[in-house]
Structures are given as C-alpha cells and as structure tokens.
mmCIF file of C-alpha atoms in Angstrom:
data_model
loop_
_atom_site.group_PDB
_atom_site.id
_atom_site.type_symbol
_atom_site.label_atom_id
_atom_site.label_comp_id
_atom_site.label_asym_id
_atom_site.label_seq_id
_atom_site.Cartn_x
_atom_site.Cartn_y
_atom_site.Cartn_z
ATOM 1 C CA UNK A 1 -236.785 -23.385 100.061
ATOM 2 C CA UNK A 2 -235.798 -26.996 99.433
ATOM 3 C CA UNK A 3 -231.855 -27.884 99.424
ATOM 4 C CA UNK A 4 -232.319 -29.871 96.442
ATOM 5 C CA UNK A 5 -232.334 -29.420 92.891
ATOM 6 C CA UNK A 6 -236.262 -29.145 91.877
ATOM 7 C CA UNK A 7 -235.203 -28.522 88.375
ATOM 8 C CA UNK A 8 -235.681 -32.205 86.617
ATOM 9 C CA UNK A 9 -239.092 -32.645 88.448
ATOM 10 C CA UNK A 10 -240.640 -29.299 87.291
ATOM 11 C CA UNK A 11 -239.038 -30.662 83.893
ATOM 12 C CA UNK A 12 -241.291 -33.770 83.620
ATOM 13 C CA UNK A 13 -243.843 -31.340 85.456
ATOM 14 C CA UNK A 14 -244.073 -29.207 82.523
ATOM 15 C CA UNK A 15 -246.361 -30.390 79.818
ATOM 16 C CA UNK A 16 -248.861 -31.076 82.169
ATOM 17 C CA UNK A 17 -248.961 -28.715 84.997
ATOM 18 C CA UNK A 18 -247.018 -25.793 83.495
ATOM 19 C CA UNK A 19 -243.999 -23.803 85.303
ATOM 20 C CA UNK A 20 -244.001 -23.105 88.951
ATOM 21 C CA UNK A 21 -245.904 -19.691 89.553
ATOM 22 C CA UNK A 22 -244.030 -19.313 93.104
ATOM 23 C CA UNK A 23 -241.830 -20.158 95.399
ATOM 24 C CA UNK A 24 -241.868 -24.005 96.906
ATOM 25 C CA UNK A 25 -242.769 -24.137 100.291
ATOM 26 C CA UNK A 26 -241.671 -26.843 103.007
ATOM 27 C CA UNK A 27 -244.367 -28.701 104.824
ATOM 28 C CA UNK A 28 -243.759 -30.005 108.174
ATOM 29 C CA UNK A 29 -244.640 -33.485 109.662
ATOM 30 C CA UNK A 30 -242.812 -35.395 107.035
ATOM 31 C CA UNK A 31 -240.665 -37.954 109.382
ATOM 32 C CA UNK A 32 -239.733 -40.635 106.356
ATOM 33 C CA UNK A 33 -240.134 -37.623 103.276
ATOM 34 C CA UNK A 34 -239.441 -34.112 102.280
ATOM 35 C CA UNK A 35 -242.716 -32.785 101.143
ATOM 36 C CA UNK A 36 -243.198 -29.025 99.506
ATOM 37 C CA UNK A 37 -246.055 -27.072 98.566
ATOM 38 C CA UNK A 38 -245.620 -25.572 95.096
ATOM 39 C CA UNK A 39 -248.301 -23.836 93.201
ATOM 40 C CA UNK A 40 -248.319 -24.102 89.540
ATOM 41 C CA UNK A 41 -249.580 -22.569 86.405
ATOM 42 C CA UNK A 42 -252.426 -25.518 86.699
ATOM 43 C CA UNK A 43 -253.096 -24.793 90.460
ATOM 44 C CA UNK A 44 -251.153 -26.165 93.485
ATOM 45 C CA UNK A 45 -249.417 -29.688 94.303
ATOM 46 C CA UNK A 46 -247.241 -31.091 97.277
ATOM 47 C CA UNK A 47 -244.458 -32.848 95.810
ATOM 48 C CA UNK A 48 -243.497 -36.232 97.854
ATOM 49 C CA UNK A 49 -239.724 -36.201 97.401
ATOM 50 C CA UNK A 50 -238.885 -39.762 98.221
ATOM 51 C CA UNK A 51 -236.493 -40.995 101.002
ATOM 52 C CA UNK A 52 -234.167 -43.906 99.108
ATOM 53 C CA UNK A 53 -234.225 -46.993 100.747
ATOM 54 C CA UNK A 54 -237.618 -46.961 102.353
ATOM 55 C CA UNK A 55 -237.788 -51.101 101.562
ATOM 56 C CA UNK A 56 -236.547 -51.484 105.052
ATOM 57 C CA UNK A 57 -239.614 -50.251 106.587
ATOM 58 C CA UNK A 58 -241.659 -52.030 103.743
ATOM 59 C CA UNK A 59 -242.906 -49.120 101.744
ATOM 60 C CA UNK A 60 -243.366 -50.090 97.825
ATOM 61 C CA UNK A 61 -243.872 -46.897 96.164
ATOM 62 C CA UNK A 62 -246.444 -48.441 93.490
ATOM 63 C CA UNK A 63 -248.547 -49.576 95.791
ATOM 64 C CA UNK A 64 -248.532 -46.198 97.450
ATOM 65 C CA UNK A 65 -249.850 -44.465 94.051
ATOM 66 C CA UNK A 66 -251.865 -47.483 93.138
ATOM 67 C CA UNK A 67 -253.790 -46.798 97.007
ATOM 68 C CA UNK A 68 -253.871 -43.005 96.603
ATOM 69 C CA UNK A 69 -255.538 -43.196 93.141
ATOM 70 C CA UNK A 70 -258.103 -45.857 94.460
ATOM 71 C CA UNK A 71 -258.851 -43.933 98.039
ATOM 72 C CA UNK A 72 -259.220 -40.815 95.402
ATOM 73 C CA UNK A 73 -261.912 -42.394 93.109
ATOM 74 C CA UNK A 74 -263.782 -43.122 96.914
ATOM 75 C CA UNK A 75 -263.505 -39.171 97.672
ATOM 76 C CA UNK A 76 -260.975 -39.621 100.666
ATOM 77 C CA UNK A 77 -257.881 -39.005 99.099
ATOM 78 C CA UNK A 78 -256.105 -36.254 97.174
ATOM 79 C CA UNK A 79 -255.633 -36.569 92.814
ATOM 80 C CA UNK A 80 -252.540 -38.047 92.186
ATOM 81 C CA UNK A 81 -250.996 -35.921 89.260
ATOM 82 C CA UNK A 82 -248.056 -37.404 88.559
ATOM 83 C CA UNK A 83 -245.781 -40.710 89.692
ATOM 84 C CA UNK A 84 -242.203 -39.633 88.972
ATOM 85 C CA UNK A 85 -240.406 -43.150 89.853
ATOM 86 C CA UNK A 86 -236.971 -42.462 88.224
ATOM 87 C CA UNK A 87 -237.271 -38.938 90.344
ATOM 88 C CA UNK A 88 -238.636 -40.581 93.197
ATOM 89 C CA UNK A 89 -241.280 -37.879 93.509
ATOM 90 C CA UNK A 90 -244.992 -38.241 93.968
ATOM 91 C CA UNK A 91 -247.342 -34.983 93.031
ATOM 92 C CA UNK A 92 -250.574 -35.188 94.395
ATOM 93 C CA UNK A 93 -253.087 -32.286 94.307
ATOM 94 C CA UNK A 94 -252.997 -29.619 97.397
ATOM 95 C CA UNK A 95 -256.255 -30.042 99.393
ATOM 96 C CA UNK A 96 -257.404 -26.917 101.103
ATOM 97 C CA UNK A 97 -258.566 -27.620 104.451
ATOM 98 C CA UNK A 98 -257.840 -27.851 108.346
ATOM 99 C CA UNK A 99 -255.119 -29.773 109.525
ATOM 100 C CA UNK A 100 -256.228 -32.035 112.254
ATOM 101 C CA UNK A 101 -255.119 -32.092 116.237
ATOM 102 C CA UNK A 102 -255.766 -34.938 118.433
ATOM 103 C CA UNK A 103 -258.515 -32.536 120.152
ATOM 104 C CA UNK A 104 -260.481 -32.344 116.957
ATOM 105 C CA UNK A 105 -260.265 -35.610 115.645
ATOM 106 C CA UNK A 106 -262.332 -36.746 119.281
ATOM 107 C CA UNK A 107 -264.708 -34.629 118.343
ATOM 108 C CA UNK A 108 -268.168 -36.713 117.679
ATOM 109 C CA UNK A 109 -268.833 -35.282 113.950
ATOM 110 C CA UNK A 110 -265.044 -36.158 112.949
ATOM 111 C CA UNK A 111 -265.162 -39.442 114.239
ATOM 112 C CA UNK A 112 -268.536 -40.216 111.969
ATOM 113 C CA UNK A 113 -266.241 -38.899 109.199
ATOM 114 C CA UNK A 114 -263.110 -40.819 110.082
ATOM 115 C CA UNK A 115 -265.398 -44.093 110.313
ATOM 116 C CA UNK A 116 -266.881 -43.591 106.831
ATOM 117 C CA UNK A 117 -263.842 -42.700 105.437
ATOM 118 C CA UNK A 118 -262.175 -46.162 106.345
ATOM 119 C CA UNK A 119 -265.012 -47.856 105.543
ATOM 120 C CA UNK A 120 -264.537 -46.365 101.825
ATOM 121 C CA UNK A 121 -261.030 -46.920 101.876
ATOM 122 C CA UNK A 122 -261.787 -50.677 103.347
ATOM 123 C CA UNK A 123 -264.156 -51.600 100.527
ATOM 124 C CA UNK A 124 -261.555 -50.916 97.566
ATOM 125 C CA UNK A 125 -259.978 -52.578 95.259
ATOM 126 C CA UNK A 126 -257.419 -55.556 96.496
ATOM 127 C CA UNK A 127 -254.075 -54.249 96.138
ATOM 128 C CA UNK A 128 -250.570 -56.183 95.661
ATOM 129 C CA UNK A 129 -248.955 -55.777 98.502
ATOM 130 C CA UNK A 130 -249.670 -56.481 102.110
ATOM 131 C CA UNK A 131 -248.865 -54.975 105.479
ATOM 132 C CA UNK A 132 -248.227 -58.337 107.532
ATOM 133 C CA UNK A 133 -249.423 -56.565 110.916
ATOM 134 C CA UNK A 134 -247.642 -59.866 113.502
ATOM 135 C CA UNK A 135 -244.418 -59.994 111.488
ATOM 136 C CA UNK A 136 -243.934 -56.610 110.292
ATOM 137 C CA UNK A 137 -242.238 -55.657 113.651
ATOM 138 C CA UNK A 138 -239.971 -58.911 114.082
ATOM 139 C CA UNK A 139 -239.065 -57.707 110.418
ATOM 140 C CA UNK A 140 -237.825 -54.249 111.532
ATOM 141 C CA UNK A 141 -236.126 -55.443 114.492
ATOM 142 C CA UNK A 142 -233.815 -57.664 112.310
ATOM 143 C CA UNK A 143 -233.379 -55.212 110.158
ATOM 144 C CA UNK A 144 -232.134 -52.615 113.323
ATOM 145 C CA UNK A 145 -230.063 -55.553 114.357
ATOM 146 C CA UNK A 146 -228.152 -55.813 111.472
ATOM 147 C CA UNK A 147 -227.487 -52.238 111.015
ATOM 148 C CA UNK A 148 -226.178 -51.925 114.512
ATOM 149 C CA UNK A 149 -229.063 -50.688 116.369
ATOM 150 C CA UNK A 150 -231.859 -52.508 118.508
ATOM 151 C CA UNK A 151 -234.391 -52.288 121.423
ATOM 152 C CA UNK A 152 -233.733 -53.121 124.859
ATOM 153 C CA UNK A 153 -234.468 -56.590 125.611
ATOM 154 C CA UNK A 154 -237.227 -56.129 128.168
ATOM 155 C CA UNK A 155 -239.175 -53.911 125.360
ATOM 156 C CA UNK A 156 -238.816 -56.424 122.843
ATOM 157 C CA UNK A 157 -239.957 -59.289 125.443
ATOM 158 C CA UNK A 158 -243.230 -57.525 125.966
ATOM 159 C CA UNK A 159 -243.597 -56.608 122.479
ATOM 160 C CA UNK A 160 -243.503 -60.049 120.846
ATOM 161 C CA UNK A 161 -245.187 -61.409 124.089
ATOM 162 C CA UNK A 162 -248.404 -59.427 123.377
ATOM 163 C CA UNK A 163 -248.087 -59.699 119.404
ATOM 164 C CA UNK A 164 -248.141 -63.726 119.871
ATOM 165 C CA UNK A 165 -251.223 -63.419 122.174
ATOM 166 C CA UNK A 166 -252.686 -60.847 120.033
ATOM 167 C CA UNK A 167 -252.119 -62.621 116.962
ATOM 168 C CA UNK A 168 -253.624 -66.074 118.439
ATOM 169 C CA UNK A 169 -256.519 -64.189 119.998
ATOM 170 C CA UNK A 170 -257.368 -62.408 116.378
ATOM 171 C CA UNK A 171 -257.395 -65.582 114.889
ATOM 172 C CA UNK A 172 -260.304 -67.333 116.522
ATOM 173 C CA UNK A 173 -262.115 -63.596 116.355
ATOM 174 C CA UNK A 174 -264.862 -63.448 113.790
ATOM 175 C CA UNK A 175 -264.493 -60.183 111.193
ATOM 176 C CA UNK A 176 -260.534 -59.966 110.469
ATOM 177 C CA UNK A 177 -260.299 -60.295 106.981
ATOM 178 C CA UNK A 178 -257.811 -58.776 104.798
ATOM 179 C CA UNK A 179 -258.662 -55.212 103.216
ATOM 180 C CA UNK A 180 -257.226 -52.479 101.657
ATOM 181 C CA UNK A 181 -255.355 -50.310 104.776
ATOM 182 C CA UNK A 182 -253.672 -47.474 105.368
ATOM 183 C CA UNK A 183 -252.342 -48.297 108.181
ATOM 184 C CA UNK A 184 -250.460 -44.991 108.900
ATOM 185 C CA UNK A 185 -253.305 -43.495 110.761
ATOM 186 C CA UNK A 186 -251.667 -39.975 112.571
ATOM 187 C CA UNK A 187 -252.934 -37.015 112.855
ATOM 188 C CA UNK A 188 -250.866 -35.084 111.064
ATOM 189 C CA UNK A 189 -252.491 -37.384 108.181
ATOM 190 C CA UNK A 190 -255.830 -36.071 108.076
ATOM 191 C CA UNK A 191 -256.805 -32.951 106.477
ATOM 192 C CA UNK A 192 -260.737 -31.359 107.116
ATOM 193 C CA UNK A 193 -262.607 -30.122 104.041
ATOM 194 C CA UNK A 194 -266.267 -28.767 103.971
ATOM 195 C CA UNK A 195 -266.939 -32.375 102.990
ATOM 196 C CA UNK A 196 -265.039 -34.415 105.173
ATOM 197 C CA UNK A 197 -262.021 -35.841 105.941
ATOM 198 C CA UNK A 198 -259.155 -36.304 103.735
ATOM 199 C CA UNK A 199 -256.105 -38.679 104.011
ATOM 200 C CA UNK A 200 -252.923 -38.106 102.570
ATOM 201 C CA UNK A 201 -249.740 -40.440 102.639
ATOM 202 C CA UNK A 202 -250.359 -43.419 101.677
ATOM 203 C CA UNK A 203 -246.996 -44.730 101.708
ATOM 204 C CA UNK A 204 -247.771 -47.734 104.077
ATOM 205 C CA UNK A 205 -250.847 -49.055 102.382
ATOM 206 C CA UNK A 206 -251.337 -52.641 102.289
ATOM 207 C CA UNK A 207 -253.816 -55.221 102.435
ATOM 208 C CA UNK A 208 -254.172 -55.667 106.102
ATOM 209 C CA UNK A 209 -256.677 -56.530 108.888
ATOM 210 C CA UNK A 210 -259.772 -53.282 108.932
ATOM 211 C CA UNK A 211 -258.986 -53.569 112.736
ATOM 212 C CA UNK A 212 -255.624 -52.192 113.013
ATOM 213 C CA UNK A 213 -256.239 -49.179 110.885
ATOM 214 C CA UNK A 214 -259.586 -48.805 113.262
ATOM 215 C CA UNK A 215 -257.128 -49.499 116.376
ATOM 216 C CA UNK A 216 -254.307 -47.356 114.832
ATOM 217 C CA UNK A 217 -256.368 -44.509 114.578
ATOM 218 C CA UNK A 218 -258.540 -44.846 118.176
ATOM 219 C CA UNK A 219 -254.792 -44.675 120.050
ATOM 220 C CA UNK A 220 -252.817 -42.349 117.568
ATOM 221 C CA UNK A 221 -255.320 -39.540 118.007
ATOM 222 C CA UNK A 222 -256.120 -41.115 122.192
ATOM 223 C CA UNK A 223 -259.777 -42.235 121.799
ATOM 224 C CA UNK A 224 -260.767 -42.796 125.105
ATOM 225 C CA UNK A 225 -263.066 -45.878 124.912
ATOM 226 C CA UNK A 226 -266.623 -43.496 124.245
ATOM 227 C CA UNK A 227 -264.632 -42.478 121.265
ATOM 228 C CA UNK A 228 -263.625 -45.915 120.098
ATOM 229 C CA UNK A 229 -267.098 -46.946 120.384
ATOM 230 C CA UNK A 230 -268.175 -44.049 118.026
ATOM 231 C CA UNK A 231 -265.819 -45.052 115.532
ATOM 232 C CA UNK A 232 -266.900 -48.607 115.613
ATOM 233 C CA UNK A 233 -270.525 -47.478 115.342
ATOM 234 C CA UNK A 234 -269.589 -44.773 112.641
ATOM 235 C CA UNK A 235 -267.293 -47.633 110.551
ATOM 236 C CA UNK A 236 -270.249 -50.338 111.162
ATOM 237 C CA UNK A 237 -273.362 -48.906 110.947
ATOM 238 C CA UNK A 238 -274.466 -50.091 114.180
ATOM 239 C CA UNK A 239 -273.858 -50.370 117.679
ATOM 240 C CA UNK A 240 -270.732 -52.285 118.333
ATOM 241 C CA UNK A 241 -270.356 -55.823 119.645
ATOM 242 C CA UNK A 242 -268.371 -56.894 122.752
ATOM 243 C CA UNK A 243 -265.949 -58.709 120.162
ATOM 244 C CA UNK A 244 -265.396 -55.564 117.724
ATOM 245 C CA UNK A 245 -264.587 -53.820 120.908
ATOM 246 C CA UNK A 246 -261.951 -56.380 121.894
ATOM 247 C CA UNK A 247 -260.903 -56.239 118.808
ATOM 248 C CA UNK A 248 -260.077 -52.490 118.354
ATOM 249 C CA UNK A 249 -258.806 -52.418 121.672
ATOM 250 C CA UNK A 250 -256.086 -55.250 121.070
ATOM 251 C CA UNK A 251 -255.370 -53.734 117.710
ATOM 252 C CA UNK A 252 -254.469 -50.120 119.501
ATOM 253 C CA UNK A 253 -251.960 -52.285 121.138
ATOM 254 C CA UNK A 254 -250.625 -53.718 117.598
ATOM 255 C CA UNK A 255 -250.053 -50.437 116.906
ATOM 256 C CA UNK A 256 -247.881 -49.963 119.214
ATOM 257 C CA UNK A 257 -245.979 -52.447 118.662
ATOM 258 C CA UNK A 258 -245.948 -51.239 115.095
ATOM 259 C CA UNK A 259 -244.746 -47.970 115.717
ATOM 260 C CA UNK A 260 -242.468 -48.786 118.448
ATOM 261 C CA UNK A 261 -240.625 -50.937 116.146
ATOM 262 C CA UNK A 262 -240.525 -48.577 113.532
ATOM 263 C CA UNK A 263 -238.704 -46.185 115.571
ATOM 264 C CA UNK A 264 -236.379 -48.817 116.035
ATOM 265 C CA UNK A 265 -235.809 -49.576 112.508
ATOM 266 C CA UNK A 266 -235.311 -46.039 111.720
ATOM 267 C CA UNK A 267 -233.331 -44.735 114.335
ATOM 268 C CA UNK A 268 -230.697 -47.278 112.895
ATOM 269 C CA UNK A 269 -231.517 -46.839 109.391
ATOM 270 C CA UNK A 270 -232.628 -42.959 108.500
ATOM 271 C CA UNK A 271 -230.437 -40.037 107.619
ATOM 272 C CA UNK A 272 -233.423 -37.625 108.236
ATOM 273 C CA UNK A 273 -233.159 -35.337 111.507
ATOM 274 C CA UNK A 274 -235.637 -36.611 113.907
ATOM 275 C CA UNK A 275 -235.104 -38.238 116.970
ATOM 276 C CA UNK A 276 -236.527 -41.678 116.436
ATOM 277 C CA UNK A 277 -235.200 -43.245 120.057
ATOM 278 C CA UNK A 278 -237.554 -41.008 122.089
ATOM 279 C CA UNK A 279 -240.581 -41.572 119.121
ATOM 280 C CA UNK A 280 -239.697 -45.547 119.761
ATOM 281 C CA UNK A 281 -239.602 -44.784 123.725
ATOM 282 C CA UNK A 282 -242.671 -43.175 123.341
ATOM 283 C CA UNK A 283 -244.710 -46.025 121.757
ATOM 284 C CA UNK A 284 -243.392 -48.805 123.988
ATOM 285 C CA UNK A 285 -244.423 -46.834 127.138
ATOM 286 C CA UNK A 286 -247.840 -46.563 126.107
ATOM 287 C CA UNK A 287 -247.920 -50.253 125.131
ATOM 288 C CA UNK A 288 -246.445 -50.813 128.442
ATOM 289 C CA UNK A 289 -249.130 -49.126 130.118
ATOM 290 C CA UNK A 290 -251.668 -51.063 127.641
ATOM 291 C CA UNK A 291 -250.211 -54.139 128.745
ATOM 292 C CA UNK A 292 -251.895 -53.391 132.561
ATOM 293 C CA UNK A 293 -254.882 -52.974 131.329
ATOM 294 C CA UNK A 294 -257.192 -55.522 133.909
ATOM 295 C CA UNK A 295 -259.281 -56.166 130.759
ATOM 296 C CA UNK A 296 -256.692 -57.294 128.404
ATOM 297 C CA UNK A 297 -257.484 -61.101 129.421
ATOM 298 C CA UNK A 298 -261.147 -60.202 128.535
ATOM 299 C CA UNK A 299 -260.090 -58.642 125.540
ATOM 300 C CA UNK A 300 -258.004 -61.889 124.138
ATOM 301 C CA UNK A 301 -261.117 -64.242 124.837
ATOM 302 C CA UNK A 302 -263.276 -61.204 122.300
ATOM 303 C CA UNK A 303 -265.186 -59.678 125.789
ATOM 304 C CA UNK A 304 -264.827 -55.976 126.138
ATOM 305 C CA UNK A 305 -264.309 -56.500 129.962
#
C-alpha cells in the first residue's frame, strides 16, 4: 500500500474512471517515481506519482504527457487517462503483457519490434522540448556540484573527453537530425504484448538525435554488435552502413555518459532510497571499458572498424 494519501487523486479520478475496485498495488523499478497499479470501476491504471523537483535532471512533465499521447496514437505507448499537474500524478492505462529482461530483448523477433517501435516513435510529431544529448551531462554535473556532491575527477576527464570527440565526430556524420526521443531506453521500460512492444515512461522525452535512443537501447539491454546490427536493419529497413554502425556504437557510449551523470546528479539531489553512487559507478566503468575499444578511432572517422 502506498504511504501517501491517494484520496485527492481518486477525487479528480472519479467522474471519469469511477472509485477504486481494489487495493493499490506498488510497482517496482521506479528509481525517479512512485508508481501503483490500481484497478478501477473503468478497468486498471498505474498512477505516476511525481517526484518534486525533477527540473534538475531536465524532466518537463508536459512534454512527458504531450510524448506519451503522441507514441500512443503510433500504437507503442500506453492511453494516457488523465494529467493531474496540481497532483503531480500521471494515469496512464495498465498494459497487460511481459515485462522485458535483457535476455529477451536480444532475442531476434524483439529486436525487429524494438526497431519499428522507434522508428514510430522517431517519425512523430516535433515536440517542445529537447534532450541536448553533449550538454545534458555538463548540466547535471553542475548541478551535483552545487548541491555538494560530484564525480571523481578522472571519471569526469574521460567523460567530457569522449563527449567532445563524440560530439565533433557526430557532426560531420550524415543522418543525425533531431527527432522525437525517448531517450530512457531500459529494460524495465518495455512491456511485450501479443502485438509488440510497448514503452512506458516517457518522462525524458525530447527532441534528440534517433542515434542515441538506438545506442541507448543496444548497451542498456548489452547488444553485442550482431544485435546492434539487427536493430539498425530492423529501425532502417535495410542493411546497415559502416557509418550508422559508427554511429550507434559512439552513441552507446553517450549513453553512458548520460547515465553516469545522472547518477551523479541524483545521488546529490534525490530523497528516494536507491543507491545512485554504485548506479553512477556502474555506468562509468562500462564507458571506461568502451573507451578501449581499438575501433573507437574508426568509429569517430564513421568506419565500423
């Protein structure tokens, strides 16, 4: 049961979903939200119960509903029912389905879903807010800074050394427009129906380049590179290039850096019980080990070797 009063959002809930036919239940996996299950009279609905504050990690809540609603109309998405602002709660329909492991998202048919599915989600409408993939970090890390927190300096050396290289590289690199992105590609955020993938929280969605939520999914669920192939042939249609393989291998580095950071951010920031420092740790061990990689001078000239 939630440790919160409930009572003002079933409330506003009311007139169109009816009163609460059960008891809430608590979802897990929610690192920046609290997020219940609660079935209704009209069926049942997770309530998002927004963390306060979230600015500092660049979340803007309309933007959230306003990508939701849009990834809906394209099928990939659950209904948002409701936008509760002065609650801060989001209610979005309950999709039945299986919840996805890094084992099963490798798995050839998923990845043909997961590459349509961002290619639906790429070719929305333009929305109002972006996700500024090279500053975003530098961003966060201020942010931890003046809150009292912070990275140690030899992981924030390598981080902004590979996001300047990255960044230069992308921008001689030939298909990096800005699109409608989720750019919060984990596992945890993809749900299996009988008719394909699903993706719930929306939360970071911004217009952003299609490679990092292509690269952000490839390392979050640990494509190995027959996998990220797949998904570049699944998202493109066609058998990829040596420069959209460069490219989604320099962006699984980006998102790295991305996450990394965000740990940072958050272990200074967030009151929620979750151990951000070893999430952060996590991420900049892996970009480390990214960093090695003899084809990441290939990979900044757009070769795949």
């Amino acid at each position: 049961m939630a440790d919160f009063d409930l009572q003002p959002i079933f409330a506003a809930l009311e007139p169109d979903l009816g009163d609460p036919a059960g008891e809430p239940e608590v979802l897990s996996g929610g690192i920046t939200n609290r997020n219940l299950r609660v079935p209704f009279e009209a069926g049942d609905y997770v309530l998002r119960i927004c963390t306060p504050g979230v600015e500092i990690i660049s979340i803007d809540r309309e933007t959230e509903v306003t990508a939701n609603r849009n990834a809906h109309a394209a099928g990939v998405a659950p209904a948002v029912a409701a936008w509760l602002p002065e609650l801060g709660c989001l209610v979005t329909a309950f999709v039945p389905g299986e919840p996805m492991t890094t084992g099963a998202m490798a798995e050839p048919a998923r990845i043909g879903e997961l590459g349509r599915a961002l290619r639906a989600v790429h070719a929305g409408p333009e929305l109002a807010t972006a996700f500024p993939t090279f500053t975003l970090a530098w961003e966060y890390e201020e942010s931890a800074r003046r809150l009292g927190g912070g990275a140690a300096p030899e992981d924030l050396e390598l981080a902004r050394e590979l996001s300047e290289r990255i960044g230069e590289a992308v921008g001689r690199l030939p298909g990096h427009e800005q699109v409608p992105c989720h750019n919060d590609m984990l596992t945890a955020n993809f749900i299996a129906t009988g008719d394909g993938l699903v993706l719930v929280d929306w939360e970071y969605a911004g217009m952003n380049d299609r490679f990092f939520d292509l690269g952000n999914a490839a390392v979050n669920n640990e494509f190995g590179d027959a996998e990220g192939a797949l998904l570049l042939e699944a998202y493109f249609g066609a058998e990829p290039d040596e420069t959209q393989v460069a490219s989604l291998a320099l962006m699984r580095l980006m998102s790295d850096v991305r996450e990394a950071m965000w740990g940072v951010v958050q272990g200074a920031a967030s009151q929620i019980d979750f151990d951000y420092g070893e999430y952060a740790a996590q991420h900049f061990d892996r970009l480390r080990r990214g960093a090695e990689d003899p084809r990441l001078e290939g990979w900044l000239r757009g070769s795949a070797s």
